[in-house]
PDB file of C-alpha atoms in Angstrom:
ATOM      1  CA  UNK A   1       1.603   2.869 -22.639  1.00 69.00           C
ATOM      2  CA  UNK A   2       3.143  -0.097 -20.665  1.00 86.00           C
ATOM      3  CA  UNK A   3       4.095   0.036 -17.298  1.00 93.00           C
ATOM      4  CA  UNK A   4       7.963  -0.937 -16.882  1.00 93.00           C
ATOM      5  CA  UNK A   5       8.607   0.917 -13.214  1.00 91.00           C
ATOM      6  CA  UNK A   6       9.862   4.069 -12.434  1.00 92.00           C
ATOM      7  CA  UNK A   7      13.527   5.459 -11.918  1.00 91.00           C
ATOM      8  CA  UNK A   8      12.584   5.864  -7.927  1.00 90.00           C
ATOM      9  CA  UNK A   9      10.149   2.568  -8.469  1.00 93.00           C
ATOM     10  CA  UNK A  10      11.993  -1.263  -9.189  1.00 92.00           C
ATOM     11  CA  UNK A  11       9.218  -3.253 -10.610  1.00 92.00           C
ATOM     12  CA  UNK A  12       9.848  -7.420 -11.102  1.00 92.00           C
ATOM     13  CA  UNK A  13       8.701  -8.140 -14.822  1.00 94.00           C
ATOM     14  CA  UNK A  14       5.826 -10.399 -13.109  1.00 95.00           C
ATOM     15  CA  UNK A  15       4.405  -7.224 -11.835  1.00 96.00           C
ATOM     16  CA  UNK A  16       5.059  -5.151 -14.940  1.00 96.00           C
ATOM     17  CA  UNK A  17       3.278  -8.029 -16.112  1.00 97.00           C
ATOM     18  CA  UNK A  18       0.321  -8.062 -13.729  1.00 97.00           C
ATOM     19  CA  UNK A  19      -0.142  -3.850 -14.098  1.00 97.00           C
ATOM     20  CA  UNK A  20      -0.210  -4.139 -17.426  1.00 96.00           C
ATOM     21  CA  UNK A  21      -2.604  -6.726 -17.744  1.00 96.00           C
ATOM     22  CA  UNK A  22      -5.034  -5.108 -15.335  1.00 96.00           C
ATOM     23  CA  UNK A  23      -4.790  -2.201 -17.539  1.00 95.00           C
ATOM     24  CA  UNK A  24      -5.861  -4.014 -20.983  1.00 95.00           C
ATOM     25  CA  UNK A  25      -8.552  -6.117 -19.151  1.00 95.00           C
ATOM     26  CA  UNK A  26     -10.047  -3.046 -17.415  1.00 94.00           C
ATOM     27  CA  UNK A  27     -10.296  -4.418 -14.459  1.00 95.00           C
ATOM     28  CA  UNK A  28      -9.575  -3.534 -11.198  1.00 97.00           C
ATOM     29  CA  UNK A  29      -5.292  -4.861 -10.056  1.00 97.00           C
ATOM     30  CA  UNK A  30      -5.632  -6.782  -6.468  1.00 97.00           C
ATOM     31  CA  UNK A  31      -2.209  -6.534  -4.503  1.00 97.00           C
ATOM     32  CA  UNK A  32      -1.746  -8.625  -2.015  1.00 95.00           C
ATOM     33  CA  UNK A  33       2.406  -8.858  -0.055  1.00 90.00           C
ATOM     34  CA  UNK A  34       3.465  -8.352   3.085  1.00 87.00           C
ATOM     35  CA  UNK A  35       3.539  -4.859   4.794  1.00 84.00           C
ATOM     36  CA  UNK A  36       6.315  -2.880   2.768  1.00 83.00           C
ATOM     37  CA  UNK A  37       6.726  -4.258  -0.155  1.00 88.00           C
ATOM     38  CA  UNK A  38       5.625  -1.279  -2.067  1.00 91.00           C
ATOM     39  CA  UNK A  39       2.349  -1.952  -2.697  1.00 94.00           C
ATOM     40  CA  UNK A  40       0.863   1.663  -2.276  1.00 94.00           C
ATOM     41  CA  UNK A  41       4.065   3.225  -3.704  1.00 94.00           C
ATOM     42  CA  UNK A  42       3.176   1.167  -6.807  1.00 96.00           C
ATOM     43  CA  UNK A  43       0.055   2.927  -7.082  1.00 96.00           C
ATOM     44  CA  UNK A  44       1.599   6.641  -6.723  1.00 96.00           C
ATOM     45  CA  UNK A  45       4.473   5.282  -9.097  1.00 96.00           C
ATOM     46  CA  UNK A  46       1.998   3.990 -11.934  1.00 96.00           C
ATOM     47  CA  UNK A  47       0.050   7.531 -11.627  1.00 96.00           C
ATOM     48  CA  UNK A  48       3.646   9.155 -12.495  1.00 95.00           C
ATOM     49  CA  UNK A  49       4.574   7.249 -15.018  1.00 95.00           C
ATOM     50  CA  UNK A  50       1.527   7.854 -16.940  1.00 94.00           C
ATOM     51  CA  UNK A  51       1.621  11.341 -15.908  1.00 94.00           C
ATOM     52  CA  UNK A  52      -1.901  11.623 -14.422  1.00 96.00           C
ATOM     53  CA  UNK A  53      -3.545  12.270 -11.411  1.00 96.00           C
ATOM     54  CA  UNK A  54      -3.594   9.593  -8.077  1.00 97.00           C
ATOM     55  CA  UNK A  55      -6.771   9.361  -6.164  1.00 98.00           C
ATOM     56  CA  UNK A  56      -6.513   7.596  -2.465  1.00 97.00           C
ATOM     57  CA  UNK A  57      -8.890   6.042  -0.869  1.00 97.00           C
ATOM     58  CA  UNK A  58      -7.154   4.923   2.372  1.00 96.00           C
ATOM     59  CA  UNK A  59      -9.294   2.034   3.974  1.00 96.00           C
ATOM     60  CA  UNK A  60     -10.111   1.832   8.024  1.00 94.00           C
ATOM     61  CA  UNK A  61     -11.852  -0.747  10.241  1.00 93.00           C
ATOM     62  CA  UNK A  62     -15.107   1.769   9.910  1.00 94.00           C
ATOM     63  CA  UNK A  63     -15.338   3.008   6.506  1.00 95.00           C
ATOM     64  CA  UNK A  64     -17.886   2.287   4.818  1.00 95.00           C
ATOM     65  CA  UNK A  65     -18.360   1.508   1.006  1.00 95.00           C
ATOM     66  CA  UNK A  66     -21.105   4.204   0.682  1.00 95.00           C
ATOM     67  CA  UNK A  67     -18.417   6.671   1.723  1.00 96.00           C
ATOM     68  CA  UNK A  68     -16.224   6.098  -1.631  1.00 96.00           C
ATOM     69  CA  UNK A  69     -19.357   6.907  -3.683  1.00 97.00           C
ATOM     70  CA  UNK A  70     -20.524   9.867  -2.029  1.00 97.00           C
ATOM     71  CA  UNK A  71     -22.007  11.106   2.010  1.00 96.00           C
ATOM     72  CA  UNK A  72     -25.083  13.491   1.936  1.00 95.00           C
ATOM     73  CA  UNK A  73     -24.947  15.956   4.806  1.00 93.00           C
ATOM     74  CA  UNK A  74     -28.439  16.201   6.550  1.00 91.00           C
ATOM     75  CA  UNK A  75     -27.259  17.766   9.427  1.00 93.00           C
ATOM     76  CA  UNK A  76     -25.651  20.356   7.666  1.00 92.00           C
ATOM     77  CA  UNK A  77     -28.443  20.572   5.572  1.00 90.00           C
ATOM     78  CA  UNK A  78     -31.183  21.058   8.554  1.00 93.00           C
ATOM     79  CA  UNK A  79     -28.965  23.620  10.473  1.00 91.00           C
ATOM     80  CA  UNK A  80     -28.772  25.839   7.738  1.00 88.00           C
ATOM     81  CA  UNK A  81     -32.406  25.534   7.333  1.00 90.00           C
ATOM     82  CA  UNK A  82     -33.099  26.629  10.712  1.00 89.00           C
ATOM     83  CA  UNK A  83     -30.546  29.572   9.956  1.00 90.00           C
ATOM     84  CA  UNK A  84     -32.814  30.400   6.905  1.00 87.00           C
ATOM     85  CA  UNK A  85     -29.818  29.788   4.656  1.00 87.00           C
ATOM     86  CA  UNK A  86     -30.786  29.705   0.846  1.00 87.00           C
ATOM     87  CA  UNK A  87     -28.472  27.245   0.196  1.00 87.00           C
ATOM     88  CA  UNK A  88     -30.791  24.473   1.259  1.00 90.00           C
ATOM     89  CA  UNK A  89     -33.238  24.959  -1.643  1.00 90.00           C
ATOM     90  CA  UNK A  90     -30.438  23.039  -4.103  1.00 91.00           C
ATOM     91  CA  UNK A  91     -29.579  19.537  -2.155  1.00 92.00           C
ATOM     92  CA  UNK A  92     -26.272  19.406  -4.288  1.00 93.00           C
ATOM     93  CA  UNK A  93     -24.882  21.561  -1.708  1.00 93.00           C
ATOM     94  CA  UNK A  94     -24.746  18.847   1.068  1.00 94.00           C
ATOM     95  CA  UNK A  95     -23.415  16.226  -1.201  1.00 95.00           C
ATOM     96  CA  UNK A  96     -19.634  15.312  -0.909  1.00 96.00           C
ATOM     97  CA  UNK A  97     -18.370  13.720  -3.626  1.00 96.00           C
ATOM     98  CA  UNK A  98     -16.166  10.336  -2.747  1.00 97.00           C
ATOM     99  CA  UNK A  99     -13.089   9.229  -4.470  1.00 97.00           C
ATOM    100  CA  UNK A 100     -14.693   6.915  -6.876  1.00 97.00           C
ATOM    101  CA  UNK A 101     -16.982   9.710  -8.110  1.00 97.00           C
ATOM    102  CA  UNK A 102     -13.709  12.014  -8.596  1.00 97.00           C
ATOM    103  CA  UNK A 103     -12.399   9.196 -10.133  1.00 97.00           C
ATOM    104  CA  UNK A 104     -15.643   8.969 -12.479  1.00 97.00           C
ATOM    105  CA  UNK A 105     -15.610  12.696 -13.567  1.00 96.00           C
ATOM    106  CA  UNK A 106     -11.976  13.315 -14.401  1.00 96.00           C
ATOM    107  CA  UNK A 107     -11.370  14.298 -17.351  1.00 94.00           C
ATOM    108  CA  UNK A 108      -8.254  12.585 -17.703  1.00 95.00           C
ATOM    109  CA  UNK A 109      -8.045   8.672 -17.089  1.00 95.00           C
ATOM    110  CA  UNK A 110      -7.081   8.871 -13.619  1.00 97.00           C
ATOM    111  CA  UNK A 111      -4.849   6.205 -11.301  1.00 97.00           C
ATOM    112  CA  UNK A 112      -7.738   4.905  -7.859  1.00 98.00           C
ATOM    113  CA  UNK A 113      -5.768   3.529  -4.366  1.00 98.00           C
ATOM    114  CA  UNK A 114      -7.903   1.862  -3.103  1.00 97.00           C
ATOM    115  CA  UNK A 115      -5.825   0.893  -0.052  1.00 97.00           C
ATOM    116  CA  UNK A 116      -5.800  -2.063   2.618  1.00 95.00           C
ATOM    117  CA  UNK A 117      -9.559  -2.968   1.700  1.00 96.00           C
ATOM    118  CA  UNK A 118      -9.296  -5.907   4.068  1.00 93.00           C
ATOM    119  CA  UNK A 119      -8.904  -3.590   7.019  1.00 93.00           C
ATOM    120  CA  UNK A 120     -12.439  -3.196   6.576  1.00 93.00           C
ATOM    121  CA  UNK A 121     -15.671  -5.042   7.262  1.00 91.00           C
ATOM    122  CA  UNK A 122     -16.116  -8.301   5.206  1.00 88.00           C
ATOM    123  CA  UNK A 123     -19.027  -6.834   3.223  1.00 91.00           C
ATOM    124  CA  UNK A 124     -17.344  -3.906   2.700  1.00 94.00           C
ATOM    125  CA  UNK A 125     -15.587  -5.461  -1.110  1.00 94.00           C
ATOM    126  CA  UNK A 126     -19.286  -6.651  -1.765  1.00 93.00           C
ATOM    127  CA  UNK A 127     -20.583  -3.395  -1.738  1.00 94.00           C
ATOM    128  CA  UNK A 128     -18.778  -2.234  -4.017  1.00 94.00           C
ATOM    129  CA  UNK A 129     -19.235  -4.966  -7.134  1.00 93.00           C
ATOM    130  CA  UNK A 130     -21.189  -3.206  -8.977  1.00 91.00           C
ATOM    131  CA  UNK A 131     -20.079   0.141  -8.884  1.00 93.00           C
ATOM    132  CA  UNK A 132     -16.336  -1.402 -10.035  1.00 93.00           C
ATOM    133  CA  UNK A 133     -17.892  -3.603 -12.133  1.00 92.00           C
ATOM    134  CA  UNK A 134     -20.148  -1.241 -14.248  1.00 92.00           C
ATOM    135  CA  UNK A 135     -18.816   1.878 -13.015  1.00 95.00           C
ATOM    136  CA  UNK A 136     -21.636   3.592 -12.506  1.00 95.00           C
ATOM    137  CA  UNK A 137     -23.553   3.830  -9.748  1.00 96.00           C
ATOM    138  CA  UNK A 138     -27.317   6.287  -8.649  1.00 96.00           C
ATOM    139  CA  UNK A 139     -27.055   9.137  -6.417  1.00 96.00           C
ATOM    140  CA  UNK A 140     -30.960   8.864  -4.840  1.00 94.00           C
ATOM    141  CA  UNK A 141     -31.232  12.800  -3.150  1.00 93.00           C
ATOM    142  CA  UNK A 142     -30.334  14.087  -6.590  1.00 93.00           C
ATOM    143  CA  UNK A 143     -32.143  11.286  -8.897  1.00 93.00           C
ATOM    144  CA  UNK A 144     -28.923  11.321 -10.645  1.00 94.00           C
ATOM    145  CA  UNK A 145     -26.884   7.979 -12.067  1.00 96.00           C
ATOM    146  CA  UNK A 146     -22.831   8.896 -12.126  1.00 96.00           C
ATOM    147  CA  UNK A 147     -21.550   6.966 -15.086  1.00 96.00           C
ATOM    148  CA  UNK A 148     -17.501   7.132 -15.535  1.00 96.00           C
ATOM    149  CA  UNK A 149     -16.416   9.055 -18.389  1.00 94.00           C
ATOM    150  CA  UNK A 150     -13.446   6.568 -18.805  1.00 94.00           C
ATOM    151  CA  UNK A 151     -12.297   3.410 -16.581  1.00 94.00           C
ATOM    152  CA  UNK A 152      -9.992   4.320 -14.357  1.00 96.00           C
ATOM    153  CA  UNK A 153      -6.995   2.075 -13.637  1.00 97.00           C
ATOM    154  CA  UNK A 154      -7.603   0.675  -9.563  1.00 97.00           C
ATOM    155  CA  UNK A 155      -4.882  -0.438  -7.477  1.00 98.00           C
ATOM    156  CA  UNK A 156      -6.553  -2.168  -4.759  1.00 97.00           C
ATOM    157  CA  UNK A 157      -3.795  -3.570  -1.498  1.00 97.00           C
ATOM    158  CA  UNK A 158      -4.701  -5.792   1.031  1.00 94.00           C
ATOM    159  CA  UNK A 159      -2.152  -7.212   3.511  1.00 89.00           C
ATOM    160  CA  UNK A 160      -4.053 -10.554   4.276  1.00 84.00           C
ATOM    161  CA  UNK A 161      -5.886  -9.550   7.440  1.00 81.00           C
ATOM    162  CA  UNK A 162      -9.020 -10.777   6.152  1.00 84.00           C
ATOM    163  CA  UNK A 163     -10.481 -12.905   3.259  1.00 88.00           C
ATOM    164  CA  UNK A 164     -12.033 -11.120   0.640  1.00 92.00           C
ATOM    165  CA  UNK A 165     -15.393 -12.647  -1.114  1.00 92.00           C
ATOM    166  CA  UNK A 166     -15.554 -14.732  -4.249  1.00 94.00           C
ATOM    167  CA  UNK A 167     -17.852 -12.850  -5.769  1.00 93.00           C
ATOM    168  CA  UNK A 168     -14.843  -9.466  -5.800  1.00 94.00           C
ATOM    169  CA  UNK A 169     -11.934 -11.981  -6.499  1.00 94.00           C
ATOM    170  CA  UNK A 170     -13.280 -12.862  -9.911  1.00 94.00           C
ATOM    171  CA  UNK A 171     -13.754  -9.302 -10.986  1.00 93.00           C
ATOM    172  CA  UNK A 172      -9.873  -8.731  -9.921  1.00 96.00           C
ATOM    173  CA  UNK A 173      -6.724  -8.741 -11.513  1.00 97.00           C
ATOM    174  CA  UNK A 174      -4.744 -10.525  -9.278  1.00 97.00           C
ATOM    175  CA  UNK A 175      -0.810 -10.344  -8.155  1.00 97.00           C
ATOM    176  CA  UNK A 176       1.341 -11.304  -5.046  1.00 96.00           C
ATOM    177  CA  UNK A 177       4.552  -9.373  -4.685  1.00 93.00           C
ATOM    178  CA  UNK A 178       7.041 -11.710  -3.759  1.00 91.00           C
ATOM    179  CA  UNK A 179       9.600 -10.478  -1.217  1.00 91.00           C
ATOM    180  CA  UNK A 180      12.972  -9.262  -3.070  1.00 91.00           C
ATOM    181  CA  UNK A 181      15.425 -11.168  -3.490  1.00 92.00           C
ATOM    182  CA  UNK A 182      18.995  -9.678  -2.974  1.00 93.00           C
ATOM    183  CA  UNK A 183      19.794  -8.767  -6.440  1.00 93.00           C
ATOM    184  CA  UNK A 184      16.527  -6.922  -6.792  1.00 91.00           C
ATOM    185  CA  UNK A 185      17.155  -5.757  -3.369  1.00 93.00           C
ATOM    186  CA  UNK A 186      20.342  -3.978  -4.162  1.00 94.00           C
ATOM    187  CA  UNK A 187      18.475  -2.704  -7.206  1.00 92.00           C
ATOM    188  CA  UNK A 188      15.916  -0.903  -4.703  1.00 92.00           C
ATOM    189  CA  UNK A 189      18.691   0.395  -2.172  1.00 94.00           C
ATOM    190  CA  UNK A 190      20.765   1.754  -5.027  1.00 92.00           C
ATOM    191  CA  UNK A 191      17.675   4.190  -5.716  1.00 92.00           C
ATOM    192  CA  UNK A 192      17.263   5.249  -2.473  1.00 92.00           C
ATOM    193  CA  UNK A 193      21.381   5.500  -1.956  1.00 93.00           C
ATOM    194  CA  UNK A 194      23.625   5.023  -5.234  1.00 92.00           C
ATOM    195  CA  UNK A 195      26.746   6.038  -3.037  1.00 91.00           C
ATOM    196  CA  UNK A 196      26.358   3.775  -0.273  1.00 92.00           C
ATOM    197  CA  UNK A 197      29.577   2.632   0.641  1.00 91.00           C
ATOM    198  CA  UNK A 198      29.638  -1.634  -1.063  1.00 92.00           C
ATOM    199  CA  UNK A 199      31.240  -2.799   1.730  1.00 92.00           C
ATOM    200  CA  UNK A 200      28.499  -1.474   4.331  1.00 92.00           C
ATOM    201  CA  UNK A 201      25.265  -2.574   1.608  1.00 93.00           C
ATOM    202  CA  UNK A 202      26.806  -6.329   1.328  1.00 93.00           C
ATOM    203  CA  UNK A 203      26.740  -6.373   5.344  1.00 92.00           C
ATOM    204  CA  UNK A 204      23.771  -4.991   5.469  1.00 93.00           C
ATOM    205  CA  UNK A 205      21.852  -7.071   3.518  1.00 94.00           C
ATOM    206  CA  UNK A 206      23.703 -10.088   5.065  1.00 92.00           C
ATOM    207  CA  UNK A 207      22.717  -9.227   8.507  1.00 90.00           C
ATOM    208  CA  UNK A 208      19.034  -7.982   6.971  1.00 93.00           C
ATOM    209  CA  UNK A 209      18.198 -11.567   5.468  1.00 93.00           C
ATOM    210  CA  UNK A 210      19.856 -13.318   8.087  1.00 88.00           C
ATOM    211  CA  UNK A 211      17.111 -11.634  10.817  1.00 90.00           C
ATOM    212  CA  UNK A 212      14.219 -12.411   7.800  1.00 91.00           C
ATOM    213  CA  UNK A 213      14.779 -15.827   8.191  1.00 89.00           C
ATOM    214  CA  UNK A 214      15.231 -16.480  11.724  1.00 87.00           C
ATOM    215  CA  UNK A 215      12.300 -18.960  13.137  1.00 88.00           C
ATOM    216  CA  UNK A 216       9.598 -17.597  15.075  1.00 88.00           C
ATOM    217  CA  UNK A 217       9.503 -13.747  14.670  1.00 88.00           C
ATOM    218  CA  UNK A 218       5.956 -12.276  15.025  1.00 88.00           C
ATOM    219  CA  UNK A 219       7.352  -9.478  12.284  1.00 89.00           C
ATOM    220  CA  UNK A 220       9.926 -10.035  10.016  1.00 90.00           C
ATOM    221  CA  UNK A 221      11.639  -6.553   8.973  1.00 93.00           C
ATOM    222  CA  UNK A 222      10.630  -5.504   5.509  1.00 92.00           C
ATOM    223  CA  UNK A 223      12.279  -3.674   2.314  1.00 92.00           C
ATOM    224  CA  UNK A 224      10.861   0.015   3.991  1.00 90.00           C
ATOM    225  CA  UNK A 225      12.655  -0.782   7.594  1.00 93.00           C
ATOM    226  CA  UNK A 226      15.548  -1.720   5.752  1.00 94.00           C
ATOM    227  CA  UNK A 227      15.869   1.438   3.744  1.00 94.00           C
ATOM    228  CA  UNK A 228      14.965   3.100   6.927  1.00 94.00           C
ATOM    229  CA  UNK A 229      17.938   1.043   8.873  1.00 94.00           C
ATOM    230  CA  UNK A 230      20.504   1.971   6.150  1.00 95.00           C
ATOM    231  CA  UNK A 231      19.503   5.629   6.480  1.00 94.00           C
ATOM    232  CA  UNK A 232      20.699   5.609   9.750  1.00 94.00           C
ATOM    233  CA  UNK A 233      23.962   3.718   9.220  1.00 93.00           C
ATOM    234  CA  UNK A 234      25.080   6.161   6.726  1.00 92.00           C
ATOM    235  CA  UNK A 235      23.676   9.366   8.780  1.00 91.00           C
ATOM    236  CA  UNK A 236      25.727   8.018  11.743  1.00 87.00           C
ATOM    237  CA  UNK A 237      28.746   6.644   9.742  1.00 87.00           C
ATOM    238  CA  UNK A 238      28.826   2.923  11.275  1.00 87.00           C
ATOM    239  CA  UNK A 239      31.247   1.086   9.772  1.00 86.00           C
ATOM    240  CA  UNK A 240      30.906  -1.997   8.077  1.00 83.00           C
ATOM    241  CA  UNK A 241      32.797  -4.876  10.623  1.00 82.00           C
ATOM    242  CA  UNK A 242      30.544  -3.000  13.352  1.00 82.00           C
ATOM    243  CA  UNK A 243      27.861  -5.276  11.521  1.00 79.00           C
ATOM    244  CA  UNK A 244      29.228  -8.510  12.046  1.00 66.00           C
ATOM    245  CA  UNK A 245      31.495  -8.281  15.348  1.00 55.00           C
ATOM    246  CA  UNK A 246      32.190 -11.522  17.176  1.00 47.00           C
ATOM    247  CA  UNK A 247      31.204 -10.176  20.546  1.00 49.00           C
ATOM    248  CA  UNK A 248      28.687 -11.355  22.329  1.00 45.00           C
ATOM    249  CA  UNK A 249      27.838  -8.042  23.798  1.00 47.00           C
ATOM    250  CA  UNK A 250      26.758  -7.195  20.378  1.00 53.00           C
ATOM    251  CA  UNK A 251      24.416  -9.548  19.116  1.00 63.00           C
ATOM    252  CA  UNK A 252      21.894  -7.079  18.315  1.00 77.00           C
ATOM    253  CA  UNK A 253      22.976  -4.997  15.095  1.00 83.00           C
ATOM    254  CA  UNK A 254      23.389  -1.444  15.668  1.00 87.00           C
ATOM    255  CA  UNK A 255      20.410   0.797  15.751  1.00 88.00           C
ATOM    256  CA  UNK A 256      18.269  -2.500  15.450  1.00 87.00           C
ATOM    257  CA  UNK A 257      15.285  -0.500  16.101  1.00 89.00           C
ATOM    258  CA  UNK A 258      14.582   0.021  12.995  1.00 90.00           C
ATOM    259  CA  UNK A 259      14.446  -3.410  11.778  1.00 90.00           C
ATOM    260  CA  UNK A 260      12.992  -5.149  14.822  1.00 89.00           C
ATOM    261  CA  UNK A 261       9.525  -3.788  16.337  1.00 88.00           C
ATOM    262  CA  UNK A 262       8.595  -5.810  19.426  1.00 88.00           C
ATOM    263  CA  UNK A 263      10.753  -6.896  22.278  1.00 89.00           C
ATOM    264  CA  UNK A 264       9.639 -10.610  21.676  1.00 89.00           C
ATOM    265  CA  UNK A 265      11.449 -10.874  18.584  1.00 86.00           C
ATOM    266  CA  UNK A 266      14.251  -8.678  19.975  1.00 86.00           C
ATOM    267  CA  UNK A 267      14.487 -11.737  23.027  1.00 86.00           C
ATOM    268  CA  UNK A 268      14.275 -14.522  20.232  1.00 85.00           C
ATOM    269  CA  UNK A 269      16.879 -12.958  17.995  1.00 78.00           C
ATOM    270  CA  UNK A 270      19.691 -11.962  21.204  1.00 77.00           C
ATOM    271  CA  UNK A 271      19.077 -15.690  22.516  1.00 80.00           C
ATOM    272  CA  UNK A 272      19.566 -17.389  19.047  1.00 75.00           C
ATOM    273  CA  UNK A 273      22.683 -15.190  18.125  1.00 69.00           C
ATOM    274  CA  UNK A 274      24.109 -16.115  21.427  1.00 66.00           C
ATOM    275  CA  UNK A 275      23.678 -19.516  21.272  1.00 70.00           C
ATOM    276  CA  UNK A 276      25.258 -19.545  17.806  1.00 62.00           C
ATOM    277  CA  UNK A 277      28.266 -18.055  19.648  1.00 61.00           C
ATOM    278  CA  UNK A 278      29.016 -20.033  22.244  1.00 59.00           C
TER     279      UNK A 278
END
C-alpha cells in the first residue's frame, strides 16, 4: 500500500516519496524540519492510513535507550519478597515491556514514533543500532532473545538540536520537510478550515510569510501557530483590512501571540514595521 497523505494530512510527493521508500527498504524513515512541520502528525497519519496501530516513544534529555527495549523492576521485585509475595518466584512479573518490544510482538505490522531522538544523549541513537538494525535484541533476567515477528515501519523526528552518529545515519531513510510553500499552505489550512472566509486566508498568509522572513527572529512562527492564529481570527471574527491597517499603532497583527513567542522578536518585528512606515 503506498502512502499518498491523508484527507486531515497534506503530504509533498517528495515525502510520499521518502515514506514510501522507507517502507520497501525496511528501514527505519529519519525526519528532520523545523518544529511544526508535521513531523509527528506524519507518523499518527501513516498509522491511519494503513489502518494499524501507532506506538510512541516520546524522547527526553534522560531517557535512556535501554528503556525502549524493556526496565526490570528490582525494587518492586525485593519489596514483594520481603512481603512474602509469590509473585517473585516468576521474574516476568517485574519486567515492563518498552515500545520497541510492543512493537516486536504485534501481531499486526505496527507504525513506531520514535520522537525527537536528538533531545537525548549523543549515545543514545548508538544504542540502539542493533536492535533497529536486526530487530532483535536479549532480555538477560529471562535468558530470552525478542525477535520481531514483522518489521515495523519507524518514524524517527529530530529537530536538529544535536548531531546524530554516522554509524545510525547510514541505517536511515532520510527526508527534510521543507517549509510549505503558500500553495501547499492553503492546501493545509483548507483542512483545518474549508470555510474560511478568502479574503481573511490571503491576508493571513501575507502577513504570516511576511513575519517568516523578517531578519533576525530567534523563532520564526510555524504551519501549527499559524493554524492556531487563524483559529482565533475566525473565533473572534477579525476582519480582513484589520490585518494590514496603515497605523502605526498597529504594527503588531492582532492576537500576535500566537505567532510570535518571545518579546525579542516581538521588539524586532514592532521596530522594523515602524520603520517601514515612516
Amino acid at each position: 500500500m503506498q502512502f499518498t497523505g491523508t484527507n486531515d494530512y497534506i503530504a509533498s510527493k517528495q515525502l510520499q516519496l521518502a515514506v514510501n521508500a522507507a517502507i520497501t527498504l525496511e528501514k527505519p524513515l529519519l525526519i528532520k524540519g523545523e518544529p511544526g512541520t508535521g513531523k509527528t502528525m506524519l507518523a499518527e497519519q501513516l498509522a491511519k492510513s494503513l489502518d494499524t496501530n501507532l506506538l510512541q516513544w516520546h524522547i527526553k534529555s534522560t531517557t535512556k535507550a535501554q528503556q525502549g527495549l524493556y526496565e526490570y523492576d528490582a525494587v518492586s521485585r525485593l519489596r514483594d519478597s520481603q512481603l512474602g509475595d509469590s509473585r517473585v518466584e516468576d521474574v516476568n512479573n517485574y519486567i515492563i515491556k518498552g515500545k520497541l518490544w510492543q512493537a516486536f510482538v504485534a501481531n499486526k505490522r505496527p507504525v513506531l514514533l520514535i520522537d525527537e531522538i536528538d533531545k537525548a544523549d549523543i549515545e543514545f541513537p548508538n544504542d540502539l543500532l542493533l536492535e533497529l538494525d536486526k530487530m532483535e535484541f536479549f532480555v538477560y533476567e529471562t535468558q530470552e532473545n525478542v525477535v520481531a515477528k514483522q518489521r515495523p515501519i519507524v518514524i524517527i523526528t529530530s529537530n536538529n538540536e544535536k548531531e546524530l552518529p554516522d554509524a545510525f545515519l547510514r541505517r536511515c531513510f532520510f527526508h527534510y520537510i521543507e517549509f510549505p510553500e503558500r500553495e501547499q499552505m492553503l492546501d493545509i489550512v483548507k483542512v483545518h478550515y474549508p470555510d474560511i472566509k478568502k479574503d481573511l486566508l490571503d491576508q493571513a498568509l501575507t502577513s504570516f510569510f511576511q513575519i517568516r522572513e523578517v531578519n533576525g527572529l530567534k523563532k520564526r512562527p510555524s504551519t501549527s501557530e499559524l493554524i492556531d492564529w487563524l483559529k482565533l481570527l475566525v473565533a473572534d471574527d477579525i476582519p480582513a483590512d484589520v490585518l494590514h491597517s496603515s497605523d502605526k499603532k498597529n504594527a503588531l497583527p492582532p492576537l500576535y501571540g500566537a505567532l510570535l513567542k518571545n518579546e525579542q522578536d516581538i521588539h524586532l518585528f514592532e521596530k522594523l514595521m515602524f520603520m517601514a512606515r515612516r
